[in-house]
mmCIF file of C-alpha atoms and ligand atoms in Angstrom:
data_model
loop_
_atom_site.group_PDB
_atom_site.id
_atom_site.type_symbol
_atom_site.label_atom_id
_atom_site.label_comp_id
_atom_site.label_asym_id
_atom_site.label_seq_id
_atom_site.Cartn_x
_atom_site.Cartn_y
_atom_site.Cartn_z
ATOM 1 C CA UNK Y 1 24.067 36.114 12.537
ATOM 2 C CA UNK Y 2 24.510 33.534 15.186
ATOM 3 C CA UNK Y 3 23.712 32.997 18.830
ATOM 4 C CA UNK Y 4 22.695 34.978 20.879
ATOM 5 C CA UNK Y 5 21.062 36.950 18.049
ATOM 6 C CA UNK Y 6 19.677 33.799 16.503
ATOM 7 C CA UNK Y 7 17.428 31.695 18.691
ATOM 8 C CA UNK Y 8 15.372 29.044 16.836
ATOM 9 C CA UNK Y 9 13.510 28.369 20.084
ATOM 10 C CA UNK Y 10 11.649 31.710 19.724
ATOM 11 C CA UNK Y 11 9.112 30.176 17.317
ATOM 12 C CA UNK Y 12 8.859 26.985 19.335
ATOM 13 C CA UNK Y 13 7.629 28.551 22.570
ATOM 14 C CA UNK Y 14 3.926 27.795 22.442
ATOM 15 C CA UNK Y 15 1.583 25.447 20.688
ATOM 16 C CA UNK Y 16 0.219 28.337 18.660
ATOM 17 C CA UNK Y 17 3.671 29.215 17.377
ATOM 18 C CA UNK Y 18 4.495 25.593 16.616
ATOM 19 C CA UNK Y 19 1.271 25.170 14.669
ATOM 20 C CA UNK Y 20 1.948 28.279 12.616
ATOM 21 C CA UNK Y 21 5.465 27.347 11.572
ATOM 22 C CA UNK Y 22 4.744 23.649 10.986
ATOM 23 C CA UNK Y 23 6.091 22.522 7.616
ATOM 24 C CA UNK Y 24 4.293 19.204 7.198
ATOM 25 C CA UNK Y 25 0.565 18.927 7.705
ATOM 26 C CA UNK Y 26 -0.740 15.424 7.853
ATOM 27 C CA UNK Y 27 -4.406 15.091 6.914
ATOM 28 C CA UNK Y 28 -6.743 12.145 6.577
ATOM 29 C CA UNK Y 29 -7.079 12.947 2.857
ATOM 30 C CA UNK Y 30 -3.664 11.359 2.376
ATOM 31 C CA UNK Y 31 -4.509 7.982 3.901
ATOM 32 C CA UNK Y 32 -5.420 4.632 2.352
ATOM 33 C CA UNK Y 33 -6.517 1.622 4.417
ATOM 34 C CA UNK Y 34 -5.797 -1.992 3.365
ATOM 35 C CA UNK Y 35 -8.608 -4.572 3.677
ATOM 36 C CA UNK Y 36 -8.171 -8.357 3.489
ATOM 37 C CA UNK Y 37 -11.108 -10.291 2.103
ATOM 38 C CA UNK Y 38 -11.745 -14.024 2.484
ATOM 39 C CA UNK Y 39 -14.599 -16.381 1.551
ATOM 40 C CA UNK Y 40 -17.654 -16.986 3.702
ATOM 41 C CA UNK Y 41 -20.127 -14.898 5.630
ATOM 42 C CA UNK Y 42 -19.838 -13.276 9.030
ATOM 43 C CA UNK Y 43 -16.127 -14.110 9.052
ATOM 44 C CA UNK Y 44 -13.847 -11.870 11.090
ATOM 45 C CA UNK Y 45 -10.670 -13.853 11.520
ATOM 46 C CA UNK Y 46 -7.972 -11.976 13.479
ATOM 47 C CA UNK Y 47 -4.502 -11.907 11.948
ATOM 48 C CA UNK Y 48 -2.395 -12.979 14.921
ATOM 49 C CA UNK Y 49 0.663 -10.967 13.917
ATOM 50 C CA UNK Y 50 -1.349 -7.769 13.286
ATOM 51 C CA UNK Y 51 -3.362 -6.766 16.375
ATOM 52 C CA UNK Y 52 -6.667 -5.173 15.361
ATOM 53 C CA UNK Y 53 -6.515 -6.436 11.768
ATOM 54 C CA UNK Y 54 -8.730 -9.287 10.557
ATOM 55 C CA UNK Y 55 -9.426 -11.268 7.447
ATOM 56 C CA UNK Y 56 -13.004 -10.360 6.567
ATOM 57 C CA UNK Y 57 -15.739 -11.967 4.540
ATOM 58 C CA UNK Y 58 -17.333 -9.586 2.050
ATOM 59 C CA UNK Y 59 -20.262 -8.645 4.315
ATOM 60 C CA UNK Y 60 -17.864 -7.776 7.152
ATOM 61 C CA UNK Y 61 -15.512 -5.930 4.799
ATOM 62 C CA UNK Y 62 -18.448 -3.760 3.747
ATOM 63 C CA UNK Y 63 -19.028 -2.840 7.415
ATOM 64 C CA UNK Y 64 -15.382 -1.906 7.885
ATOM 65 C CA UNK Y 65 -15.362 0.033 4.635
ATOM 66 C CA UNK Y 66 -18.286 2.111 5.930
ATOM 67 C CA UNK Y 67 -16.505 2.769 9.228
ATOM 68 C CA UNK Y 68 -13.326 3.728 7.405
ATOM 69 C CA UNK Y 69 -15.203 6.147 5.167
ATOM 70 C CA UNK Y 70 -16.974 7.614 8.217
ATOM 71 C CA UNK Y 71 -13.604 8.191 9.862
ATOM 72 C CA UNK Y 72 -12.679 10.373 6.883
ATOM 73 C CA UNK Y 73 -10.345 8.006 5.035
ATOM 74 C CA UNK Y 74 -10.896 8.479 1.287
ATOM 75 C CA UNK Y 75 -9.701 5.106 -0.037
ATOM 76 C CA UNK Y 76 -9.199 1.429 0.732
ATOM 77 C CA UNK Y 77 -6.736 -0.969 -0.858
ATOM 78 C CA UNK Y 78 -8.315 -4.361 -1.352
ATOM 79 C CA UNK Y 79 -6.540 -7.714 -1.072
ATOM 80 C CA UNK Y 80 -8.317 -11.020 -1.586
ATOM 81 C CA UNK Y 81 -7.302 -14.454 -0.338
ATOM 82 C CA UNK Y 82 -9.605 -16.835 -2.211
ATOM 83 C CA UNK Y 83 -9.954 -20.415 -0.976
ATOM 84 C CA UNK Y 84 -9.334 -22.001 -4.350
ATOM 85 C CA UNK Y 85 -5.694 -21.515 -5.283
ATOM 86 C CA UNK Y 86 -4.148 -23.017 -8.406
ATOM 87 C CA UNK Y 87 -1.201 -22.539 -10.740
ATOM 88 C CA UNK Y 88 -3.142 -20.112 -12.988
ATOM 89 C CA UNK Y 89 -4.587 -17.796 -10.318
ATOM 90 C CA UNK Y 90 -8.035 -18.689 -11.712
ATOM 91 C CA UNK Y 91 -9.841 -17.145 -8.733
ATOM 92 C CA UNK Y 92 -8.344 -13.730 -9.535
ATOM 93 C CA UNK Y 93 -9.436 -14.041 -13.170
ATOM 94 C CA UNK Y 94 -13.009 -15.098 -12.449
ATOM 95 C CA UNK Y 95 -15.591 -12.407 -13.169
ATOM 96 C CA UNK Y 96 -17.389 -13.370 -9.956
ATOM 97 C CA UNK Y 97 -14.301 -14.283 -7.983
ATOM 98 C CA UNK Y 98 -13.813 -13.136 -4.415
ATOM 99 C CA UNK Y 99 -11.995 -9.879 -5.193
ATOM 100 C CA UNK Y 100 -14.414 -8.892 -7.955
ATOM 101 C CA UNK Y 101 -17.430 -9.508 -5.712
ATOM 102 C CA UNK Y 102 -15.813 -7.592 -2.837
ATOM 103 C CA UNK Y 103 -15.083 -4.610 -5.072
ATOM 104 C CA UNK Y 104 -18.653 -4.351 -6.315
ATOM 105 C CA UNK Y 105 -20.120 -4.921 -2.849
ATOM 106 C CA UNK Y 106 -18.004 -2.164 -1.296
ATOM 107 C CA UNK Y 107 -18.631 0.209 -4.197
ATOM 108 C CA UNK Y 108 -22.391 -0.185 -3.982
ATOM 109 C CA UNK Y 109 -22.427 0.177 -0.178
ATOM 110 C CA UNK Y 110 -19.962 3.097 -0.066
ATOM 111 C CA UNK Y 111 -20.058 5.006 -3.342
ATOM 112 C CA UNK Y 112 -18.105 7.832 -1.710
ATOM 113 C CA UNK Y 113 -15.101 5.638 -0.928
ATOM 114 C CA UNK Y 114 -12.406 4.927 -3.518
ATOM 115 C CA UNK Y 115 -11.592 1.259 -3.932
ATOM 116 C CA UNK Y 116 -8.080 0.508 -5.084
ATOM 117 C CA UNK Y 117 -7.621 -3.134 -6.048
ATOM 118 C CA UNK Y 118 -4.275 -4.767 -5.456
ATOM 119 C CA UNK Y 119 -3.378 -6.711 -8.606
ATOM 120 C CA UNK Y 120 -1.135 -9.688 -8.008
ATOM 121 C CA UNK Y 121 -1.161 -13.438 -8.423
ATOM 122 C CA UNK Y 122 0.290 -14.444 -5.038
ATOM 123 C CA UNK Y 123 -3.015 -14.640 -3.110
ATOM 124 C CA UNK Y 124 -4.605 -16.864 -5.785
ATOM 125 C CA UNK Y 125 -1.723 -19.157 -6.748
ATOM 126 C CA UNK Y 126 -0.990 -22.445 -5.005
ATOM 127 C CA UNK Y 127 2.752 -21.662 -5.031
ATOM 128 C CA UNK Y 128 2.281 -18.155 -3.578
ATOM 129 C CA UNK Y 129 4.531 -16.398 -6.089
ATOM 130 C CA UNK Y 130 3.522 -13.147 -7.764
ATOM 131 C CA UNK Y 131 3.881 -14.556 -11.304
ATOM 132 C CA UNK Y 132 3.750 -17.834 -13.218
ATOM 133 C CA UNK Y 133 6.308 -20.435 -12.219
ATOM 134 C CA UNK Y 134 8.254 -22.283 -14.916
ATOM 135 C CA UNK Y 135 9.367 -25.877 -14.498
ATOM 136 C CA UNK Y 136 12.531 -25.537 -12.442
ATOM 137 C CA UNK Y 137 11.077 -22.725 -10.326
ATOM 138 C CA UNK Y 138 11.929 -19.526 -12.247
ATOM 139 C CA UNK Y 139 9.205 -16.862 -12.525
ATOM 140 C CA UNK Y 140 8.122 -16.248 -16.125
ATOM 141 C CA UNK Y 141 7.821 -12.513 -16.682
ATOM 142 C CA UNK Y 142 6.059 -12.260 -20.029
ATOM 143 C CA UNK Y 143 3.247 -14.733 -19.466
ATOM 144 C CA UNK Y 144 2.724 -13.278 -15.983
ATOM 145 C CA UNK Y 145 2.079 -9.764 -17.257
ATOM 146 C CA UNK Y 146 -0.583 -11.087 -19.662
ATOM 147 C CA UNK Y 147 -2.387 -12.689 -16.726
ATOM 148 C CA UNK Y 148 -1.922 -9.621 -14.523
ATOM 149 C CA UNK Y 149 -3.483 -7.442 -17.233
ATOM 150 C CA UNK Y 150 -6.517 -9.759 -17.345
ATOM 151 C CA UNK Y 151 -6.798 -9.625 -13.553
ATOM 152 C CA UNK Y 152 -6.652 -5.816 -13.671
ATOM 153 C CA UNK Y 153 -9.375 -5.760 -16.344
ATOM 154 C CA UNK Y 154 -11.505 -8.053 -14.210
ATOM 155 C CA UNK Y 155 -11.200 -5.684 -11.242
ATOM 156 C CA UNK Y 156 -11.872 -2.605 -13.387
ATOM 157 C CA UNK Y 157 -15.033 -4.290 -14.699
ATOM 158 C CA UNK Y 158 -16.069 -5.017 -11.106
ATOM 159 C CA UNK Y 159 -15.876 -1.277 -10.424
ATOM 160 C CA UNK Y 160 -12.406 -0.670 -8.988
ATOM 161 C CA UNK Y 161 -11.478 3.019 -8.914
ATOM 162 C CA UNK Y 162 -7.807 2.151 -9.469
ATOM 163 C CA UNK Y 163 -5.726 -0.951 -10.030
ATOM 164 C CA UNK Y 164 -2.480 -1.382 -8.142
ATOM 165 C CA UNK Y 165 -0.071 -3.982 -9.546
ATOM 166 C CA UNK Y 166 2.249 -5.189 -6.768
ATOM 167 C CA UNK Y 167 4.032 -8.048 -8.544
ATOM 168 C CA UNK Y 168 7.184 -6.223 -9.735
ATOM 169 C CA UNK Y 169 7.272 -7.960 -13.134
ATOM 170 C CA UNK Y 170 8.809 -5.934 -15.980
ATOM 171 C CA UNK Y 171 6.396 -4.266 -18.387
ATOM 172 C CA UNK Y 172 3.239 -4.968 -16.417
ATOM 173 C CA UNK Y 173 2.102 -1.349 -16.297
ATOM 174 C CA UNK Y 174 2.226 -1.173 -20.091
ATOM 175 C CA UNK Y 175 0.414 -4.502 -20.445
ATOM 176 C CA UNK Y 176 -2.304 -3.407 -18.013
ATOM 177 C CA UNK Y 177 -2.715 0.039 -19.601
ATOM 178 C CA UNK Y 178 -3.184 -1.503 -23.062
ATOM 179 C CA UNK Y 179 -5.745 -4.052 -21.960
ATOM 180 C CA UNK Y 180 -7.694 -1.488 -19.919
ATOM 181 C CA UNK Y 181 -7.731 1.008 -22.784
ATOM 182 C CA UNK Y 182 -8.843 -1.569 -25.361
ATOM 183 C CA UNK Y 183 -11.745 -2.594 -23.183
ATOM 184 C CA UNK Y 184 -13.227 0.768 -22.325
ATOM 185 C CA UNK Y 185 -11.316 1.542 -19.128
ATOM 186 C CA UNK Y 186 -9.076 4.340 -20.359
ATOM 187 C CA UNK Y 187 -10.038 6.348 -17.266
ATOM 188 C CA UNK Y 188 -9.026 3.743 -14.679
ATOM 189 C CA UNK Y 189 -5.790 4.912 -13.019
ATOM 190 C CA UNK Y 190 -2.836 2.621 -12.368
ATOM 191 C CA UNK Y 191 -1.098 2.905 -9.001
ATOM 192 C CA UNK Y 192 2.211 1.168 -9.641
ATOM 193 C CA UNK Y 193 4.115 -0.477 -6.845
ATOM 194 C CA UNK Y 194 7.119 0.921 -8.670
ATOM 195 C CA UNK Y 195 9.903 0.606 -6.110
ATOM 196 C CA UNK Y 196 8.962 -2.399 -4.043
ATOM 197 C CA UNK Y 197 11.773 -3.970 -2.087
ATOM 198 C CA UNK Y 198 12.302 -7.615 -1.129
ATOM 199 C CA UNK Y 199 11.707 -6.750 2.508
ATOM 200 C CA UNK Y 200 11.593 -8.705 5.741
ATOM 201 C CA UNK Y 201 8.795 -6.383 6.875
ATOM 202 C CA UNK Y 202 6.104 -8.184 4.822
ATOM 203 C CA UNK Y 203 5.953 -11.195 7.151
ATOM 204 C CA UNK Y 204 2.683 -10.355 8.976
ATOM 205 C CA UNK Y 205 0.956 -9.460 5.674
ATOM 206 C CA UNK Y 206 1.665 -12.874 4.241
ATOM 207 C CA UNK Y 207 -0.390 -14.402 7.051
ATOM 208 C CA UNK Y 208 -3.242 -11.983 6.277
ATOM 209 C CA UNK Y 209 -3.113 -12.444 2.497
ATOM 210 C CA UNK Y 210 -2.161 -16.130 2.610
ATOM 211 C CA UNK Y 211 0.551 -15.283 0.130
ATOM 212 C CA UNK Y 212 3.803 -16.661 1.533
ATOM 213 C CA UNK Y 213 5.811 -18.264 -1.278
ATOM 214 C CA UNK Y 214 5.759 -22.079 -1.005
ATOM 215 C CA UNK Y 215 9.394 -22.238 -2.101
ATOM 216 C CA UNK Y 216 12.222 -19.763 -2.547
ATOM 217 C CA UNK Y 217 11.739 -16.035 -2.044
ATOM 218 C CA UNK Y 218 10.811 -12.946 -4.069
ATOM 219 C CA UNK Y 219 14.303 -11.592 -4.652
ATOM 220 C CA UNK Y 220 14.283 -12.321 -8.394
ATOM 221 C CA UNK Y 221 11.488 -9.772 -8.872
ATOM 222 C CA UNK Y 222 11.372 -7.437 -5.860
ATOM 223 C CA UNK Y 223 14.225 -4.972 -5.409
ATOM 224 C CA UNK Y 224 17.425 -5.397 -3.457
ATOM 225 C CA UNK Y 225 17.163 -3.220 -0.293
ATOM 226 C CA UNK Y 226 20.683 -1.945 -0.967
ATOM 227 C CA UNK Y 227 19.711 -0.164 -4.208
ATOM 228 C CA UNK Y 228 18.576 3.453 -4.519
ATOM 229 C CA UNK Y 229 19.409 4.511 -8.090
ATOM 230 C CA UNK Y 230 17.558 1.469 -9.338
ATOM 231 C CA UNK Y 231 14.405 2.697 -7.570
ATOM 232 C CA UNK Y 232 14.474 5.899 -9.607
ATOM 233 C CA UNK Y 233 14.920 3.833 -12.759
ATOM 234 C CA UNK Y 234 11.971 1.584 -11.877
ATOM 235 C CA UNK Y 235 9.760 4.575 -11.131
ATOM 236 C CA UNK Y 236 10.635 6.370 -14.373
ATOM 237 C CA UNK Y 237 9.985 3.200 -16.392
ATOM 238 C CA UNK Y 238 6.568 2.757 -14.795
ATOM 239 C CA UNK Y 239 5.634 6.367 -15.526
ATOM 240 C CA UNK Y 240 6.731 5.915 -19.145
ATOM 241 C CA UNK Y 241 4.490 2.847 -19.326
ATOM 242 C CA UNK Y 242 1.531 4.838 -18.050
ATOM 243 C CA UNK Y 243 1.533 4.735 -14.243
ATOM 244 C CA UNK Y 244 -0.600 7.539 -12.783
ATOM 245 C CA UNK Y 245 0.782 7.233 -9.252
ATOM 246 C CA UNK Y 246 3.977 5.517 -8.128
ATOM 247 C CA UNK Y 247 4.663 3.760 -4.869
ATOM 248 C CA UNK Y 248 7.650 3.194 -2.635
ATOM 249 C CA UNK Y 249 7.381 0.206 -0.306
ATOM 250 C CA UNK Y 250 8.115 -0.269 2.602
ATOM 251 C CA UNK Y 251 8.081 3.328 3.860
ATOM 252 C CA UNK Y 252 9.946 3.832 7.144
ATOM 253 C CA UNK Y 253 13.256 2.150 6.268
ATOM 254 C CA UNK Y 254 13.156 3.720 2.769
ATOM 255 C CA UNK Y 255 12.638 7.440 3.447
ATOM 256 C CA UNK Y 256 15.670 8.286 1.313
ATOM 257 C CA UNK Y 257 14.014 6.486 -1.599
ATOM 258 C CA UNK Y 258 10.791 8.434 -1.091
ATOM 259 C CA UNK Y 259 12.843 11.617 -1.115
ATOM 260 C CA UNK Y 260 14.694 10.698 -4.307
ATOM 261 C CA UNK Y 261 11.542 9.590 -6.085
ATOM 262 C CA UNK Y 262 9.734 12.795 -5.088
ATOM 263 C CA UNK Y 263 12.536 14.816 -6.638
ATOM 264 C CA UNK Y 264 12.552 12.762 -9.851
ATOM 265 C CA UNK Y 265 8.861 12.649 -10.806
ATOM 266 C CA UNK Y 266 5.795 14.875 -11.209
ATOM 267 C CA UNK Y 267 3.124 12.280 -10.429
ATOM 268 C CA UNK Y 268 1.792 11.655 -6.911
ATOM 269 C CA UNK Y 269 4.090 9.520 -4.763
ATOM 270 C CA UNK Y 270 2.511 6.905 -2.517
ATOM 271 C CA UNK Y 271 4.345 5.221 0.358
ATOM 272 C CA UNK Y 272 3.229 1.946 1.926
ATOM 273 C CA UNK Y 273 3.780 1.637 5.674
ATOM 274 C CA UNK Y 274 3.773 -2.156 5.560
ATOM 275 C CA UNK Y 275 2.606 -4.845 7.950
ATOM 276 C CA UNK Y 276 5.948 -5.251 9.742
ATOM 277 C CA UNK Y 277 6.171 -1.511 10.382
ATOM 278 C CA UNK Y 278 2.640 -1.660 11.828
ATOM 279 C CA UNK Y 279 3.300 -4.710 13.992
ATOM 280 C CA UNK Y 280 6.515 -3.276 15.459
ATOM 281 C CA UNK Y 281 4.624 -0.260 16.766
ATOM 282 C CA UNK Y 282 1.694 -2.374 17.975
ATOM 283 C CA UNK Y 283 3.948 -4.812 19.817
ATOM 284 C CA UNK Y 284 5.918 -2.092 21.570
ATOM 285 C CA UNK Y 285 2.749 -0.171 22.457
ATOM 286 C CA UNK Y 286 1.119 -3.307 23.908
ATOM 287 C CA UNK Y 287 4.096 -3.665 26.222
ATOM 288 C CA UNK Y 288 3.813 -0.030 27.226
ATOM 289 C CA UNK Y 289 7.213 0.731 25.727
ATOM 290 C CA UNK Y 290 6.010 3.520 23.464
ATOM 291 C CA UNK Y 291 2.997 5.790 23.174
ATOM 292 C CA UNK Y 292 1.125 4.353 20.192
ATOM 293 C CA UNK Y 293 -0.675 7.488 19.082
ATOM 294 C CA UNK Y 294 2.441 9.661 19.236
ATOM 295 C CA UNK Y 295 4.569 7.031 17.497
ATOM 296 C CA UNK Y 296 2.054 6.492 14.708
ATOM 297 C CA UNK Y 297 1.623 10.184 13.986
ATOM 298 C CA UNK Y 298 5.392 10.672 14.087
ATOM 299 C CA UNK Y 299 6.035 7.884 11.563
ATOM 300 C CA UNK Y 300 3.301 9.141 9.236
ATOM 301 C CA UNK Y 301 4.583 12.713 9.491
ATOM 302 C CA UNK Y 302 8.104 11.482 8.758
ATOM 303 C CA UNK Y 303 6.921 9.598 5.678
ATOM 304 C CA UNK Y 304 5.111 12.678 4.418
ATOM 305 C CA UNK Y 305 8.035 14.982 5.262
ATOM 306 C CA UNK Y 306 10.285 12.702 3.184
ATOM 307 C CA UNK Y 307 8.037 13.430 0.193
ATOM 308 C CA UNK Y 308 5.100 11.033 0.125
ATOM 309 C CA UNK Y 309 1.822 12.591 -0.973
ATOM 310 C CA UNK Y 310 -0.240 9.584 0.068
ATOM 311 C CA UNK Y 311 0.319 6.851 2.657
ATOM 312 C CA UNK Y 312 -1.121 3.355 2.748
ATOM 313 C CA UNK Y 313 -1.275 2.406 6.418
ATOM 314 C CA UNK Y 314 -3.045 -0.061 8.693
ATOM 315 C CA UNK Y 315 -3.369 2.846 11.133
ATOM 316 C CA UNK Y 316 -5.482 4.889 8.668
ATOM 317 C CA UNK Y 317 -8.844 4.963 10.499
ATOM 318 C CA UNK Y 318 -7.269 5.593 13.926
ATOM 319 C CA UNK Y 319 -4.939 8.218 12.527
ATOM 320 C CA UNK Y 320 -7.834 9.925 10.757
ATOM 321 C CA UNK Y 321 -9.749 10.094 14.059
ATOM 322 C CA UNK Y 322 -6.715 11.433 15.899
ATOM 323 C CA UNK Y 323 -6.115 14.051 13.239
ATOM 324 C CA UNK Y 324 -9.697 15.225 13.497
ATOM 325 C CA UNK Y 325 -9.770 15.371 17.280
HETATM 326 C C1 PBG G 401 1.877 -9.100 -2.625
HETATM 327 C C2 PBG G 401 2.005 -7.980 -1.654
HETATM 328 C C3 PBG G 401 2.769 -7.962 -0.489
HETATM 329 C C4 PBG G 401 2.459 -6.779 0.171
HETATM 330 C C5 PBG G 401 1.553 -6.095 -0.617
HETATM 331 N N1 PBG G 401 1.291 -6.840 -1.753
HETATM 332 C C6 PBG G 401 3.648 -8.988 0.107
HETATM 333 C C7 PBG G 401 4.782 -9.477 -0.679
HETATM 334 O O1 PBG G 401 5.187 -8.932 -1.700
HETATM 335 O O2 PBG G 401 5.287 -10.516 -0.260
HETATM 336 C C8 PBG G 401 3.013 -6.378 1.504
HETATM 337 C C9 PBG G 401 2.147 -5.510 2.348
HETATM 338 C C10 PBG G 401 2.485 -5.484 3.776
HETATM 339 O O3 PBG G 401 3.431 -6.113 4.267
HETATM 340 O O4 PBG G 401 1.753 -4.781 4.503
HETATM 341 N N2 PBG G 401 2.388 -8.916 -3.869
#
């Protein structure tokens, strides 16, 4: 059968028809909101490259966490930018470090909100790399994963509902799983940043997380944007090591990767709509060049249509309100 017998427009005629035949249904249950925590009290320091996003002291982060939960967003992803940075990421390892205190403060104020803790060294190291730096500047994989596992344990002890390693070292999911299990946290899930690309879209985030590398770049650990098969390999390795959820990051420019990963695995797939993707939309909307609400919902729908079950996005609270309205 073909035209004029076939007319796809028949089921597109009215809103009621379009709603009934819709294939992808975005809901707020799928959204995770990133929060950036800094030292101090009453601090709400706007991130200039991310309109509407601020670095927050713990007391302010608790307020935002409440608002996010009230909007219907089920989880936040916590990043900390401690003041004291050193070669060992000591602030991330401290039992009462900034991230640990933020996790317990948010958990006690909002028990109904899941707190995912980003596990990385870059916000707490003076060199801004995601692992330990060897003399000469190379990143040492095996000592880094030991430290990352201790950081993850620290966050689990503070009450994190999940730990999310974003460093892209080899074997870190296994190292984290072992340390968590040995210390009574067998039930803490690992959300692995499994296919994380060395992307130019992280620029605004690095201002927010104070995590720009002091020298070089992250291409010796994050993935080459040109590679797709390698993403499937990374994801399968992380699942073998014990990852409960796997992530593709960034989202928009990597929809084919989301699609491939969805087809290759049985665990939930998370996509991270990163800072640069957020800021592009914000900047164009501020100039009146696009309709922000429509553009945001279209990108999130596209990410879900590609195969993501969950989406980390700086638009989470707004999107949740729009989806409810
Ligand atoms: C740090 C980390 C980054 C992001 C999440 N965790 C930046 C990077 O790897 O340089 C990016 C998030 C964003 O851009 O929104 N390991």
